[in-house]
PDB file of C-alpha atoms in Angstrom:
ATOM      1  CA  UNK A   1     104.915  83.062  80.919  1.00 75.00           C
ATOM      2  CA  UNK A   2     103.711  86.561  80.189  1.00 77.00           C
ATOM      3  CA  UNK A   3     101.356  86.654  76.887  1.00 82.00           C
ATOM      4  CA  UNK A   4     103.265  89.588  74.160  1.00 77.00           C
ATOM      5  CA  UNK A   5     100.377  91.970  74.727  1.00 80.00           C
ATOM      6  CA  UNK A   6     101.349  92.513  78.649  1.00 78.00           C
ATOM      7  CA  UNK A   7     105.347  92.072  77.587  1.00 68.00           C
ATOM      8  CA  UNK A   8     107.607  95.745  78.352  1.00 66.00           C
ATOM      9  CA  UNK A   9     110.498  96.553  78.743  1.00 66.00           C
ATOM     10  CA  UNK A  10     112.701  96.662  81.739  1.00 61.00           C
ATOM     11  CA  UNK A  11     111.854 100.304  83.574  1.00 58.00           C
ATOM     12  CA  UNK A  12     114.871 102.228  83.297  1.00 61.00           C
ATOM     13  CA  UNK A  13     116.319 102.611  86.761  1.00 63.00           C
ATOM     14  CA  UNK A  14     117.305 106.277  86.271  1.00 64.00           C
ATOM     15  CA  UNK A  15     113.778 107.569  84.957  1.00 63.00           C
ATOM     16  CA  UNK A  16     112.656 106.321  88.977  1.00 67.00           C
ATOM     17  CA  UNK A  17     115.495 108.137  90.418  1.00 72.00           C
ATOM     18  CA  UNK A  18     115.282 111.420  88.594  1.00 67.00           C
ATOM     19  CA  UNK A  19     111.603 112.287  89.572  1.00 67.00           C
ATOM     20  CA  UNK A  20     112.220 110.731  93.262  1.00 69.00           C
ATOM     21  CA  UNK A  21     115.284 113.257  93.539  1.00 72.00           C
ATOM     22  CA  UNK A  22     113.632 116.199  92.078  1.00 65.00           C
ATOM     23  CA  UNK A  23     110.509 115.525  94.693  1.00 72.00           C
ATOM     24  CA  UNK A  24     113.155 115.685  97.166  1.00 72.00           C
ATOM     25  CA  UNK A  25     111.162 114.661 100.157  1.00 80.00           C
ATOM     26  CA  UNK A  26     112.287 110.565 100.650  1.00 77.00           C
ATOM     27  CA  UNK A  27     108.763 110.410 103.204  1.00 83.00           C
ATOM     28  CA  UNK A  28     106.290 111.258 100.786  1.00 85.00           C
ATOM     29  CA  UNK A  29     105.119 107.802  99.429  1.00 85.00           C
ATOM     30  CA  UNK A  30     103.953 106.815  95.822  1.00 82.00           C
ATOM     31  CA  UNK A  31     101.528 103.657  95.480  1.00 78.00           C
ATOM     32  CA  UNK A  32     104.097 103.200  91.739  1.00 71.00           C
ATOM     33  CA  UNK A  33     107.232 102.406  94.699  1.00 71.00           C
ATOM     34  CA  UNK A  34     105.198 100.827  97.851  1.00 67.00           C
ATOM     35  CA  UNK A  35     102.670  99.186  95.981  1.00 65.00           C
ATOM     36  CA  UNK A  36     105.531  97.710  93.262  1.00 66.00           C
ATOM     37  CA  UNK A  37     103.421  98.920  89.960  1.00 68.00           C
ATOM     38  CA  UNK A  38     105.665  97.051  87.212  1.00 66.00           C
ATOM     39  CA  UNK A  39     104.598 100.394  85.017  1.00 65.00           C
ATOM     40  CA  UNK A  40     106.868 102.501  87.098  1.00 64.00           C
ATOM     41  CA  UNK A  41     109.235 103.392  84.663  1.00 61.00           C
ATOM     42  CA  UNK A  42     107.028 104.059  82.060  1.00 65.00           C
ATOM     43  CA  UNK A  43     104.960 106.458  84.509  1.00 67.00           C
ATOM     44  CA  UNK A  44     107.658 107.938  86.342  1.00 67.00           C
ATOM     45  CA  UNK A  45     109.476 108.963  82.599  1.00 64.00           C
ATOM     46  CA  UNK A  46     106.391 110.914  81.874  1.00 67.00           C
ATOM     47  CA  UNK A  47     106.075 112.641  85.460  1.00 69.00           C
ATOM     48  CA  UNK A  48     103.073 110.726  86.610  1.00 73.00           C
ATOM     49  CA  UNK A  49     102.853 109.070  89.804  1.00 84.00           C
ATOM     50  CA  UNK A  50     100.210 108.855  92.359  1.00 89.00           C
ATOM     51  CA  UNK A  51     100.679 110.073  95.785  1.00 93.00           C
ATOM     52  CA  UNK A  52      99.973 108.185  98.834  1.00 93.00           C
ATOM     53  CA  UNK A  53      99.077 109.275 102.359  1.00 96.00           C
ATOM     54  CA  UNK A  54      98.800 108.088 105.687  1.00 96.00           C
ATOM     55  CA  UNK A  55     101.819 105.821 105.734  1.00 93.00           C
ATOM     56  CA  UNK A  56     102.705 103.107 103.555  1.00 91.00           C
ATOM     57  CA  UNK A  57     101.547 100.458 105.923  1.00 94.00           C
ATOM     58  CA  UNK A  58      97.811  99.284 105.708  1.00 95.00           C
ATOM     59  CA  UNK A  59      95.928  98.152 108.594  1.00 96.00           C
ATOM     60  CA  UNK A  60      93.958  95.268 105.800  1.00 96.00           C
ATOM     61  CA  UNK A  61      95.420  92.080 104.401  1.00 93.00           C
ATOM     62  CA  UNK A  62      93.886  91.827 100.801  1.00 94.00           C
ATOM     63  CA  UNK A  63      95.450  88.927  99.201  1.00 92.00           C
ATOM     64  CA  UNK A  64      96.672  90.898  95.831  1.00 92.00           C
ATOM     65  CA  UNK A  65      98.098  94.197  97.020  1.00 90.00           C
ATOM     66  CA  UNK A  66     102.218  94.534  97.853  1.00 83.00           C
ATOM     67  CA  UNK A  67     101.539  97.099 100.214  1.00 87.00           C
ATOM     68  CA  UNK A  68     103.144  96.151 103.404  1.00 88.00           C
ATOM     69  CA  UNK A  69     100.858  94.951 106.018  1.00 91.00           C
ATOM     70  CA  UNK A  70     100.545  96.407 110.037  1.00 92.00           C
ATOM     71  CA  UNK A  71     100.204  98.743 112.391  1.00 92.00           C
ATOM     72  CA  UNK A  72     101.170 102.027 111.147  1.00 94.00           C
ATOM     73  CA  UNK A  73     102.805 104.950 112.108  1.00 93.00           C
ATOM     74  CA  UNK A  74     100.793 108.242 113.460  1.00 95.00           C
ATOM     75  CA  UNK A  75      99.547 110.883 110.803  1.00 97.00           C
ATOM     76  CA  UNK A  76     102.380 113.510 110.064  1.00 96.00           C
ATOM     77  CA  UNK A  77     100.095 117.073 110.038  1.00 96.00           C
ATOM     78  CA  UNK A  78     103.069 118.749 107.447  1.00 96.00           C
ATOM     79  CA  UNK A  79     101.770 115.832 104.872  1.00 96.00           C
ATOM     80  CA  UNK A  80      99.132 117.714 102.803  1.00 97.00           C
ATOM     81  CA  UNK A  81     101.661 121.250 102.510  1.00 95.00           C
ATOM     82  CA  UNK A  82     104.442 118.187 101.061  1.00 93.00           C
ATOM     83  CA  UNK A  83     101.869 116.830  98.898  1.00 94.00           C
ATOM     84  CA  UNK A  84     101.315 120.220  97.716  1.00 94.00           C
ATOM     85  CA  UNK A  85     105.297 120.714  97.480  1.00 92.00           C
ATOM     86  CA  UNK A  86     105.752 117.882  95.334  1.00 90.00           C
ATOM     87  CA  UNK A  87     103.036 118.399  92.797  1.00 91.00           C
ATOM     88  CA  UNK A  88     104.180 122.094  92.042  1.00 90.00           C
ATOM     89  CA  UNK A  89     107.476 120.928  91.116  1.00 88.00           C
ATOM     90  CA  UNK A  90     106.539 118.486  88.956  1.00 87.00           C
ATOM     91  CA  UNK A  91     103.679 120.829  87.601  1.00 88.00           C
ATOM     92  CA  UNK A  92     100.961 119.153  87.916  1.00 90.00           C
ATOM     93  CA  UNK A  93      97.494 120.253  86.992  1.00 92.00           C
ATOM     94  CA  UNK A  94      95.998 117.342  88.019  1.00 94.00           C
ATOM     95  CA  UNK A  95      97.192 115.385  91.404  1.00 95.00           C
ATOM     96  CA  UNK A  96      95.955 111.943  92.242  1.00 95.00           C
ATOM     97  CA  UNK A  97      96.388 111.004  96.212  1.00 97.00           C
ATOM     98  CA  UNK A  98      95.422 107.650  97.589  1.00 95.00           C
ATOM     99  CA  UNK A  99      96.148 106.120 101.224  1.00 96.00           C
ATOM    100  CA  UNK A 100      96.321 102.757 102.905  1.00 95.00           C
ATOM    101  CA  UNK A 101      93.463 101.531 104.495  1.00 96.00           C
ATOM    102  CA  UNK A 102      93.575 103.301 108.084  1.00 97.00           C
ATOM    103  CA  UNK A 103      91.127 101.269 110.138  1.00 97.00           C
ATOM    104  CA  UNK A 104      93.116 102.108 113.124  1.00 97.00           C
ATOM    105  CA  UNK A 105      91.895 105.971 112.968  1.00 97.00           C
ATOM    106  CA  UNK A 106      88.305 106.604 114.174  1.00 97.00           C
ATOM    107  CA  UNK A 107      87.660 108.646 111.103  1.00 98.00           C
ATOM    108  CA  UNK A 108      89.601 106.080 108.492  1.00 97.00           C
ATOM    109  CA  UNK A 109      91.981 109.143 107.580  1.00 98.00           C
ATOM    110  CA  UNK A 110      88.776 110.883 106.002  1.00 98.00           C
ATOM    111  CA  UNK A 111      89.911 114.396 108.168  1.00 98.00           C
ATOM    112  CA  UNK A 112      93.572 113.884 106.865  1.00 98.00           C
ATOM    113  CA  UNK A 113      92.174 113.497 103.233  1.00 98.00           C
ATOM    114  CA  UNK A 114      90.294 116.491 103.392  1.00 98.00           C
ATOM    115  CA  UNK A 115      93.053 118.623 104.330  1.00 98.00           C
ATOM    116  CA  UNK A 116      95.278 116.976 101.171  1.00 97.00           C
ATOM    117  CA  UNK A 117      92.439 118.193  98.907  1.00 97.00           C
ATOM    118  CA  UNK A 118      91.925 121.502 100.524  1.00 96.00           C
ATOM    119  CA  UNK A 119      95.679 122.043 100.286  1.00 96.00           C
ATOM    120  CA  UNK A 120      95.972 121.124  96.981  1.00 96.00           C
ATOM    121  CA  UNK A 121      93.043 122.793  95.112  1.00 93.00           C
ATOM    122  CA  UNK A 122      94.476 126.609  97.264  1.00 86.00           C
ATOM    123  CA  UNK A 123      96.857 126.376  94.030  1.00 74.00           C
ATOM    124  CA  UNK A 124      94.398 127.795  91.301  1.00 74.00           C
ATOM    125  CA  UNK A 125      93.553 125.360  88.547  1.00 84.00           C
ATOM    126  CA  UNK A 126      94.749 121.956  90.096  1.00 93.00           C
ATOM    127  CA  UNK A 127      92.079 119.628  90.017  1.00 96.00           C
ATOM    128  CA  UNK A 128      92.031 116.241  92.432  1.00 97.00           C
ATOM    129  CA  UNK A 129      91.146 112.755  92.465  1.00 97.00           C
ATOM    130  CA  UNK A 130      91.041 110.735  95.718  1.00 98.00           C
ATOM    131  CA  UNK A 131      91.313 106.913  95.847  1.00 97.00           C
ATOM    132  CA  UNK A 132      89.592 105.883  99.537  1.00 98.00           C
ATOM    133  CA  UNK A 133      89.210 103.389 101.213  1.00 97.00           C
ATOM    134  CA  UNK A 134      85.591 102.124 102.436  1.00 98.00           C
ATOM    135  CA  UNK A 135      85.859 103.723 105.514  1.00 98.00           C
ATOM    136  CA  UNK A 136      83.845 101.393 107.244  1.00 97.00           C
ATOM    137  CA  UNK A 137      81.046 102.757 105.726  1.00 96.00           C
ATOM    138  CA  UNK A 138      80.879 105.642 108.007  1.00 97.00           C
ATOM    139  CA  UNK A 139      78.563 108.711 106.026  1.00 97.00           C
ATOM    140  CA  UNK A 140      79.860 111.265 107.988  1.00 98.00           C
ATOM    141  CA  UNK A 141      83.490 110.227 107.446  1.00 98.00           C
ATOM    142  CA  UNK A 142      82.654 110.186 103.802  1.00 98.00           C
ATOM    143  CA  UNK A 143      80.904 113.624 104.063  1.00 98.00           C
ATOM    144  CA  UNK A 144      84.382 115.325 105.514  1.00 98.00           C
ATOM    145  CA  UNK A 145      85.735 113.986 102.196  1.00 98.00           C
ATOM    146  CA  UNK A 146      83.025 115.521  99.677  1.00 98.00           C
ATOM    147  CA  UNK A 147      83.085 119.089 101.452  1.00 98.00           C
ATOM    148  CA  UNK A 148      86.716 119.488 100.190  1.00 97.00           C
ATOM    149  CA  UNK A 149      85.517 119.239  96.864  1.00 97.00           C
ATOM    150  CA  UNK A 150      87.760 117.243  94.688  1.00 98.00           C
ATOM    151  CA  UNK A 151      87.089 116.526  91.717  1.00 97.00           C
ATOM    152  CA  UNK A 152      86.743 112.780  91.064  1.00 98.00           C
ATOM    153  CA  UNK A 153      86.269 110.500  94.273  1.00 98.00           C
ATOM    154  CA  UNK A 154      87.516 107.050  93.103  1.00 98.00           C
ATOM    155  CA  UNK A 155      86.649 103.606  95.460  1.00 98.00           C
ATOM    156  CA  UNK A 156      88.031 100.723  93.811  1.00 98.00           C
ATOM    157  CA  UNK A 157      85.518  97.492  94.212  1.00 98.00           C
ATOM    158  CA  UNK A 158      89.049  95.689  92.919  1.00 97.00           C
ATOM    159  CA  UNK A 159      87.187  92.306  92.383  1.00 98.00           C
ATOM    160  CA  UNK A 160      83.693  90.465  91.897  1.00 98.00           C
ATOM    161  CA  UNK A 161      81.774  89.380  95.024  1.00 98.00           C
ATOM    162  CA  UNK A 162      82.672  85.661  95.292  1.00 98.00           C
ATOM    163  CA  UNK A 163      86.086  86.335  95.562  1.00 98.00           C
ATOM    164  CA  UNK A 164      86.012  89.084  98.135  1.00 98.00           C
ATOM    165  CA  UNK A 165      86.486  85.987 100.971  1.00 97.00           C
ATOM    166  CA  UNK A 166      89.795  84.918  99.676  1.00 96.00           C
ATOM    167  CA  UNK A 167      90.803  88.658  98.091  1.00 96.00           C
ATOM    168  CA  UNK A 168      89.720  91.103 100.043  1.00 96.00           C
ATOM    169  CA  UNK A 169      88.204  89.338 103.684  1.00 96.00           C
ATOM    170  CA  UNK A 170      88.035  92.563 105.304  1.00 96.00           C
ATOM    171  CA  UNK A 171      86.013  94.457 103.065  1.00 97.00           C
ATOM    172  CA  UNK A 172      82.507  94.106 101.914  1.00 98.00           C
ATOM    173  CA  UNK A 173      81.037  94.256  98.110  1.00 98.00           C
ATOM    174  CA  UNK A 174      77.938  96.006  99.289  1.00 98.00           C
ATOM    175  CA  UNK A 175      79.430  98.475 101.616  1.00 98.00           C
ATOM    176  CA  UNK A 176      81.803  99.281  98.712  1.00 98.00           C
ATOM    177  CA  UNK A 177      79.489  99.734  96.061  1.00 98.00           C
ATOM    178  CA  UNK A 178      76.935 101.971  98.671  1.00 98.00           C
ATOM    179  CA  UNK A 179      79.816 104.132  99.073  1.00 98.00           C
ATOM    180  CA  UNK A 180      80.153 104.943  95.510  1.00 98.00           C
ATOM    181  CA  UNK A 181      76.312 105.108  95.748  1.00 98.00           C
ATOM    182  CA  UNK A 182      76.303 107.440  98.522  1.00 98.00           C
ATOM    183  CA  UNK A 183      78.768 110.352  97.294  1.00 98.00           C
ATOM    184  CA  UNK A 184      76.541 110.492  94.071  1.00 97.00           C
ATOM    185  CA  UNK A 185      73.521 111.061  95.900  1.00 97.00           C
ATOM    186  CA  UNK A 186      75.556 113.412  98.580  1.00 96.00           C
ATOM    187  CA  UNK A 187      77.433 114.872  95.231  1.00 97.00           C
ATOM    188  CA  UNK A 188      76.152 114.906  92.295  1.00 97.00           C
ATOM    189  CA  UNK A 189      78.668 117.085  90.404  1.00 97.00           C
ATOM    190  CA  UNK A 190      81.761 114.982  91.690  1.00 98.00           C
ATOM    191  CA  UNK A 191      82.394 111.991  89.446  1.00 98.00           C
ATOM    192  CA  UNK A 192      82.832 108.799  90.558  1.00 98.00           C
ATOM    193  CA  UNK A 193      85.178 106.187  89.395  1.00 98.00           C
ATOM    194  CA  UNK A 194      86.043 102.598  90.097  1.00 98.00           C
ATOM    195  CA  UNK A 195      88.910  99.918  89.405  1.00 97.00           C
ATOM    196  CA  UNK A 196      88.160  96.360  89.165  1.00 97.00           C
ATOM    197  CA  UNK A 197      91.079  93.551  88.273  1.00 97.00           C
ATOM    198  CA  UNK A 198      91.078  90.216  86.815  1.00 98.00           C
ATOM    199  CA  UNK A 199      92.885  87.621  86.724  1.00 97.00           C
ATOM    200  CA  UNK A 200      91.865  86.608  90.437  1.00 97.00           C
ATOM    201  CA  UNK A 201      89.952  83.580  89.538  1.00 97.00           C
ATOM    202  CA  UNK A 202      86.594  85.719  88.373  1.00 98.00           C
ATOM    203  CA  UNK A 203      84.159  84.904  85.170  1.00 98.00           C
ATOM    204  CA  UNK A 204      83.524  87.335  82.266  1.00 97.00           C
ATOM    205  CA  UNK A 205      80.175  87.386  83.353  1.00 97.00           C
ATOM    206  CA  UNK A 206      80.957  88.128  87.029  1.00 98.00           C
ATOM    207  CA  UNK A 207      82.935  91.232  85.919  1.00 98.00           C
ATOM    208  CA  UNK A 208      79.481  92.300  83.367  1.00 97.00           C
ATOM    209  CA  UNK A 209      77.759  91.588  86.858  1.00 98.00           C
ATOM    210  CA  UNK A 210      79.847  94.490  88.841  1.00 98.00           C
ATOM    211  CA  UNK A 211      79.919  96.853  85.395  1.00 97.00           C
ATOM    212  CA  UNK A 212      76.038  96.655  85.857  1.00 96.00           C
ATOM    213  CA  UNK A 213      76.001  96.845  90.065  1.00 98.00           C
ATOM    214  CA  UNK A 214      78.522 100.434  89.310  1.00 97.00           C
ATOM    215  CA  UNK A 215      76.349 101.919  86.162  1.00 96.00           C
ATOM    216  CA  UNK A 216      73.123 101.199  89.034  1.00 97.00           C
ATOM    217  CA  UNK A 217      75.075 102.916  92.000  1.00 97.00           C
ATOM    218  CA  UNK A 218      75.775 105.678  89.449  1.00 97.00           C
ATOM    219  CA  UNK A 219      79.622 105.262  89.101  1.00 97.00           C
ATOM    220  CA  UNK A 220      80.960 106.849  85.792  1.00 96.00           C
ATOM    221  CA  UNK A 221      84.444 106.081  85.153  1.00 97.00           C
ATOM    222  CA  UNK A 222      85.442 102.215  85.462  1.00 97.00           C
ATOM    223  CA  UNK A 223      88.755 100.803  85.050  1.00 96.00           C
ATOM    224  CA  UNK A 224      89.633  97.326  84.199  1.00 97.00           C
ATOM    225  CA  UNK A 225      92.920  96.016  84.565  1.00 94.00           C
ATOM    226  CA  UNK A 226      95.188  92.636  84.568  1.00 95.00           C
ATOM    227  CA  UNK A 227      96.389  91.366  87.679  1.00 95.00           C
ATOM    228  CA  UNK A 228      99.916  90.897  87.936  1.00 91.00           C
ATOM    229  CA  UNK A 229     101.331  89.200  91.775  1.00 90.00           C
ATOM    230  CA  UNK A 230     103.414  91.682  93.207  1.00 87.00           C
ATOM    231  CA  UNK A 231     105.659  88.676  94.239  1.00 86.00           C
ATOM    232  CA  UNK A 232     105.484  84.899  94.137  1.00 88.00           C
ATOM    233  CA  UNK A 233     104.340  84.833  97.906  1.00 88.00           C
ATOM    234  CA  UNK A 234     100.851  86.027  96.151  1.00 91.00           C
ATOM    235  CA  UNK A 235      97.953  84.529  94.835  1.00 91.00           C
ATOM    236  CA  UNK A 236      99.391  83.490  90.700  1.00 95.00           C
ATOM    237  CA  UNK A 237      97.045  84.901  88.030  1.00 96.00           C
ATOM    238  CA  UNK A 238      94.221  82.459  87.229  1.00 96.00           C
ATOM    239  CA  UNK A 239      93.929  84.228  83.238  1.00 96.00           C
ATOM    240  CA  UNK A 240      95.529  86.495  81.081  1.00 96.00           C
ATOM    241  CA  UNK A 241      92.420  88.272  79.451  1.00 96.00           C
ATOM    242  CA  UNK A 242      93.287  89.300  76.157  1.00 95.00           C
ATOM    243  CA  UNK A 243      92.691  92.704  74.619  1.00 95.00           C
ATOM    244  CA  UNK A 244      89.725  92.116  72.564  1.00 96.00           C
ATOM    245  CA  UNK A 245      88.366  90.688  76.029  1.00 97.00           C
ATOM    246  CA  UNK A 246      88.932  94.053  77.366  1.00 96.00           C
ATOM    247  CA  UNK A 247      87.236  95.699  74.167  1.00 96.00           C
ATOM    248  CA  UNK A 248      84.293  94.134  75.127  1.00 96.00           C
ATOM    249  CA  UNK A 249      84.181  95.188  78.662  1.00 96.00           C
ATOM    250  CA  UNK A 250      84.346  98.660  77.353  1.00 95.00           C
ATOM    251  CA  UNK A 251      81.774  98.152  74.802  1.00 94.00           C
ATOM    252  CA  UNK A 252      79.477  96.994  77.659  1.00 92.00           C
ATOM    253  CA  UNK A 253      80.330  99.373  80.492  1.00 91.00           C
ATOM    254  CA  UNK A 254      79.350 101.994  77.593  1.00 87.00           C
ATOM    255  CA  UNK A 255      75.642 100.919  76.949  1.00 78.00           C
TER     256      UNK A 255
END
């Protein structure tokens, strides 16, 4: 049973339906509807949503994610000018885009991303944050990525090390964390941000562990959330951390 602090109520079916019809474009994908955020109501009623490119199909199998799982279809080259479509008529001034994990491309999608950005910042004012994937780790994949020049380039390390077997088996703790490493050293202006959940089975001092491995690889925005299974075919929540827990991640990510 849910704890009252995570308790909300039922998204309003016709807040998700209003924004989807005035997007208009059924193929553009949102990580709120592939991904099955349990926030989307309360997000979509405020026009916030976060885009997602490449498909809706990832070529990974991390154990938490509802994202379907694949081989997915070829990149559609009208994508970024629909991105762009969809964010000026819900006036947005700041656009978030993420993507599956494309390990079937040779570039992980990093070519595709950098035409999103450069699409989206031609409209004067708009800033951009990117959620990537690791791509493998390649530099020069991540390098087509920083010369668009968004403005925040988000890599989520999603859990602590020991759990990265049984959570995410096809990624890599230190490969993620030198990415985040690398675009500050490639970038210094662009901020860097990270997402970790728990829930998963981690300790408090595990999650203190990866706060201290981002604040070394120079990551500056960190965001901590409760894991929630998408459905009951995935892994059940170990914890419910409770809000004064979360306090006190904050109070330590900030020294």
């Amino acid at each position: 049973m849910l704890p009252g602090h995570l308790k909300k109520r039922v998204p309003k079916s016709a807040n998700i339906t209003k924004l989807r019809s005035f997007i208009d474009d059924p193929s553009l994908h949102t990580v709120c509807e592939s991904l099955k955020c349990p926030n989307i109501g309360e997000c979509f009623s405020c026009n916030s949503l976060t885009f997602m490119v490449m498909g809706n199909v990832c070529t990974r199998n991390c154990a938490f994610c509802g994202c379907d799982k694949g081989r997915p279809m070829p990149l559609d080259p009208t994508e970024p000018g629909r991105v762009r479509t969809a964010a000026e008529k819900l006036g947005l001034k700041y656009v978030v885009v993420t993507s599956v994990t494309r390990d079937d491309l040779p570039d992980g999608g990093a070519e595709h991303f950098a035409e999103v950005i450069k699409t989206l910042k031609d409209k004067n004012g708009v800033k951009v944050e990117v959620l990537i994937p690791d791509l493998k780790g390649s530099l020069p994949a991540l390098d087509r990525i920083i010369a668009a020049r968004p403005d925040v380039i988000n890599h989520n390390v999603e859990t602590v090390p020991r759990l990265y077997p049984s959570v995410r088996p096809q990624a890599d703790y230190p490969r993620s964390i030198g990415l985040l490493r690398s675009v500050k050293a490639l970038a210094p202006s662009i901020y860097t941000k990270s997402g970790i959940m728990v829930g998963l089975g981690e300790s408090d001092d595990e999650v203190i562990a990866v706060l201290r491995d981002l604040r070394a690889a120079g990551c500056e925005i960190v965001t901590i959330g409760q894991y929630l299974p998408p459905s009951k075919a995935h892994p059940e929540v170990s914890r419910y951390v409770e809000p004064e827990i979360f306090k006190w991640y904050g109070r330590v990510a900030g020294k």
